[in-house]
Amino acid sequence: MNKGDLIERISREAGLSKAQAGNALDAFTASVIEVLKQGKAVSMIGFGTFQVSQRAARRGRHPQTGAEIVIPASKSPTFKAGKGLKDAVN
């Protein structure tokens, strides 16, 4: 399912126009991104939690030359599925 398919489904399920459903989806994603940028988590009971995890700096190897390189520390967005979502899928 891509974004267009999701907008169409939201439109049908919620009784909204496709434009309204698209705006709602865009507002949701923008809100999640903004909260994650602040280092906070977004938790939706029964669905899951979006959060930011820290990845420590580490040593690696350049795949072409084999030279050792330092991979810098970074932040990565993660999603942990909630019990309701896990149960629905299984």
PDB file of C-alpha atoms in Angstrom:
ATOM      1  CA  MET A   1       0.000   0.000   0.000  1.00  0.00           C
ATOM      2  CA  ASN A   2       1.383   3.405  -0.913  1.00  0.00           C
ATOM      3  CA  LYS A   3       0.408   6.882   0.287  1.00  0.00           C
ATOM      4  CA  GLY A   4      -2.272   7.310  -2.384  1.00  0.00           C
ATOM      5  CA  ASP A   5      -3.886   3.994  -1.453  1.00  0.00           C
ATOM      6  CA  LEU A   6      -3.824   4.962   2.218  1.00  0.00           C
ATOM      7  CA  ILE A   7      -5.444   8.335   1.501  1.00  0.00           C
ATOM      8  CA  GLU A   8      -8.166   6.621  -0.517  1.00  0.00           C
ATOM      9  CA  ARG A   9      -8.838   4.166   2.311  1.00  0.00           C
ATOM     10  CA  ILE A  10      -8.930   6.903   4.971  1.00  0.00           C
ATOM     11  CA  SER A  11     -11.297   8.880   2.749  1.00  0.00           C
ATOM     12  CA  ARG A  12     -13.658   5.926   2.389  1.00  0.00           C
ATOM     13  CA  GLU A  13     -13.526   4.815   6.060  1.00  0.00           C
ATOM     14  CA  ALA A  14     -13.887   8.288   7.598  1.00  0.00           C
ATOM     15  CA  GLY A  15     -16.319   9.733   5.052  1.00  0.00           C
ATOM     16  CA  LEU A  16     -13.919  12.497   4.038  1.00  0.00           C
ATOM     17  CA  SER A  17     -12.934  13.822   0.644  1.00  0.00           C
ATOM     18  CA  LYS A  18      -9.581  12.642  -0.674  1.00  0.00           C
ATOM     19  CA  ALA A  19      -8.191  16.152  -0.175  1.00  0.00           C
ATOM     20  CA  GLN A  20      -9.302  16.194   3.468  1.00  0.00           C
ATOM     21  CA  ALA A  21      -7.913  12.698   4.042  1.00  0.00           C
ATOM     22  CA  GLY A  22      -4.608  13.743   2.441  1.00  0.00           C
ATOM     23  CA  ASN A  23      -4.438  16.831   4.649  1.00  0.00           C
ATOM     24  CA  ALA A  24      -5.165  14.729   7.751  1.00  0.00           C
ATOM     25  CA  LEU A  25      -2.449  12.222   6.861  1.00  0.00           C
ATOM     26  CA  ASP A  26       0.053  15.013   6.150  1.00  0.00           C
ATOM     27  CA  ALA A  27      -0.803  16.674   9.476  1.00  0.00           C
ATOM     28  CA  PHE A  28      -0.318  13.367  11.304  1.00  0.00           C
ATOM     29  CA  THR A  29       3.089  12.685   9.758  1.00  0.00           C
ATOM     30  CA  ALA A  30       4.247  16.287  10.302  1.00  0.00           C
ATOM     31  CA  SER A  31       3.167  16.108  13.956  1.00  0.00           C
ATOM     32  CA  VAL A  32       5.013  12.833  14.544  1.00  0.00           C
ATOM     33  CA  ILE A  33       8.158  14.221  12.889  1.00  0.00           C
ATOM     34  CA  GLU A  34       8.038  17.403  14.971  1.00  0.00           C
ATOM     35  CA  VAL A  35       7.683  15.482  18.248  1.00  0.00           C
ATOM     36  CA  LEU A  36      10.507  13.088  17.300  1.00  0.00           C
ATOM     37  CA  LYS A  37      12.760  16.054  16.459  1.00  0.00           C
ATOM     38  CA  GLN A  38      12.236  17.216  20.052  1.00  0.00           C
ATOM     39  CA  GLY A  39      13.469  13.827  21.288  1.00  0.00           C
ATOM     40  CA  LYS A  40      10.071  12.779  22.618  1.00  0.00           C
ATOM     41  CA  ALA A  41       8.036   9.647  21.835  1.00  0.00           C
ATOM     42  CA  VAL A  42       4.580   9.367  20.262  1.00  0.00           C
ATOM     43  CA  SER A  43       2.564   6.570  21.848  1.00  0.00           C
ATOM     44  CA  MET A  44      -0.792   5.333  20.562  1.00  0.00           C
ATOM     45  CA  ILE A  45      -2.230   2.725  22.925  1.00  0.00           C
ATOM     46  CA  GLY A  46      -2.973  -0.522  21.101  1.00  0.00           C
ATOM     47  CA  PHE A  47      -1.112   0.563  17.942  1.00  0.00           C
ATOM     48  CA  GLY A  48       2.482   1.321  18.874  1.00  0.00           C
ATOM     49  CA  THR A  49       5.137   3.853  19.771  1.00  0.00           C
ATOM     50  CA  PHE A  50       7.307   6.027  17.545  1.00  0.00           C
ATOM     51  CA  GLN A  51      10.559   7.055  19.229  1.00  0.00           C
ATOM     52  CA  VAL A  52      14.142   8.082  18.530  1.00  0.00           C
ATOM     53  CA  SER A  53      16.997   5.716  19.307  1.00  0.00           C
ATOM     54  CA  GLN A  54      20.631   6.733  19.657  1.00  0.00           C
ATOM     55  CA  ARG A  55      23.266   4.877  17.662  1.00  0.00           C
ATOM     56  CA  ALA A  56      26.778   5.125  19.088  1.00  0.00           C
ATOM     57  CA  ALA A  57      29.810   5.945  16.964  1.00  0.00           C
ATOM     58  CA  ARG A  58      31.576   2.812  15.774  1.00  0.00           C
ATOM     59  CA  ARG A  59      34.365   1.592  13.557  1.00  0.00           C
ATOM     60  CA  GLY A  60      33.637   0.067  10.183  1.00  0.00           C
ATOM     61  CA  ARG A  61      35.359  -0.811   6.928  1.00  0.00           C
ATOM     62  CA  HIS A  62      35.056   0.877   3.557  1.00  0.00           C
ATOM     63  CA  PRO A  63      33.602  -1.875   1.334  1.00  0.00           C
ATOM     64  CA  GLN A  64      35.766  -1.104  -1.729  1.00  0.00           C
ATOM     65  CA  THR A  65      39.125  -0.351  -0.137  1.00  0.00           C
ATOM     66  CA  GLY A  66      38.882  -2.231   3.138  1.00  0.00           C
ATOM     67  CA  ALA A  67      40.177   0.861   4.941  1.00  0.00           C
ATOM     68  CA  GLU A  68      38.984   1.328   8.505  1.00  0.00           C
ATOM     69  CA  ILE A  69      36.598   4.255   8.945  1.00  0.00           C
ATOM     70  CA  VAL A  70      34.740   5.824  11.852  1.00  0.00           C
ATOM     71  CA  ILE A  71      30.971   5.792  11.492  1.00  0.00           C
ATOM     72  CA  PRO A  72      29.641   8.800  13.441  1.00  0.00           C
ATOM     73  CA  ALA A  73      26.942   8.612  16.113  1.00  0.00           C
ATOM     74  CA  SER A  74      23.417   9.198  14.811  1.00  0.00           C
ATOM     75  CA  LYS A  75      19.769   9.242  15.774  1.00  0.00           C
ATOM     76  CA  SER A  76      17.319   6.863  14.139  1.00  0.00           C
ATOM     77  CA  PRO A  77      13.516   6.866  14.245  1.00  0.00           C
ATOM     78  CA  THR A  78      12.048   3.551  15.392  1.00  0.00           C
ATOM     79  CA  PHE A  79       8.586   2.058  15.736  1.00  0.00           C
ATOM     80  CA  LYS A  80       7.620  -0.542  18.313  1.00  0.00           C
ATOM     81  CA  ALA A  81       4.309  -2.272  17.630  1.00  0.00           C
ATOM     82  CA  GLY A  82       1.778  -2.376  20.460  1.00  0.00           C
ATOM     83  CA  LYS A  83      -0.083  -5.437  21.695  1.00  0.00           C
ATOM     84  CA  GLY A  84      -3.263  -4.627  19.757  1.00  0.00           C
ATOM     85  CA  LEU A  85      -1.371  -4.369  16.462  1.00  0.00           C
ATOM     86  CA  LYS A  86       0.609  -7.538  17.144  1.00  0.00           C
ATOM     87  CA  ASP A  87      -2.558  -9.448  18.008  1.00  0.00           C
ATOM     88  CA  ALA A  88      -4.356  -8.181  14.893  1.00  0.00           C
ATOM     89  CA  VAL A  89      -1.522  -9.282  12.627  1.00  0.00           C
ATOM     90  CA  ASN A  90      -1.140 -12.689  14.228  1.00  0.00           C
TER      91      ASN A  90
END
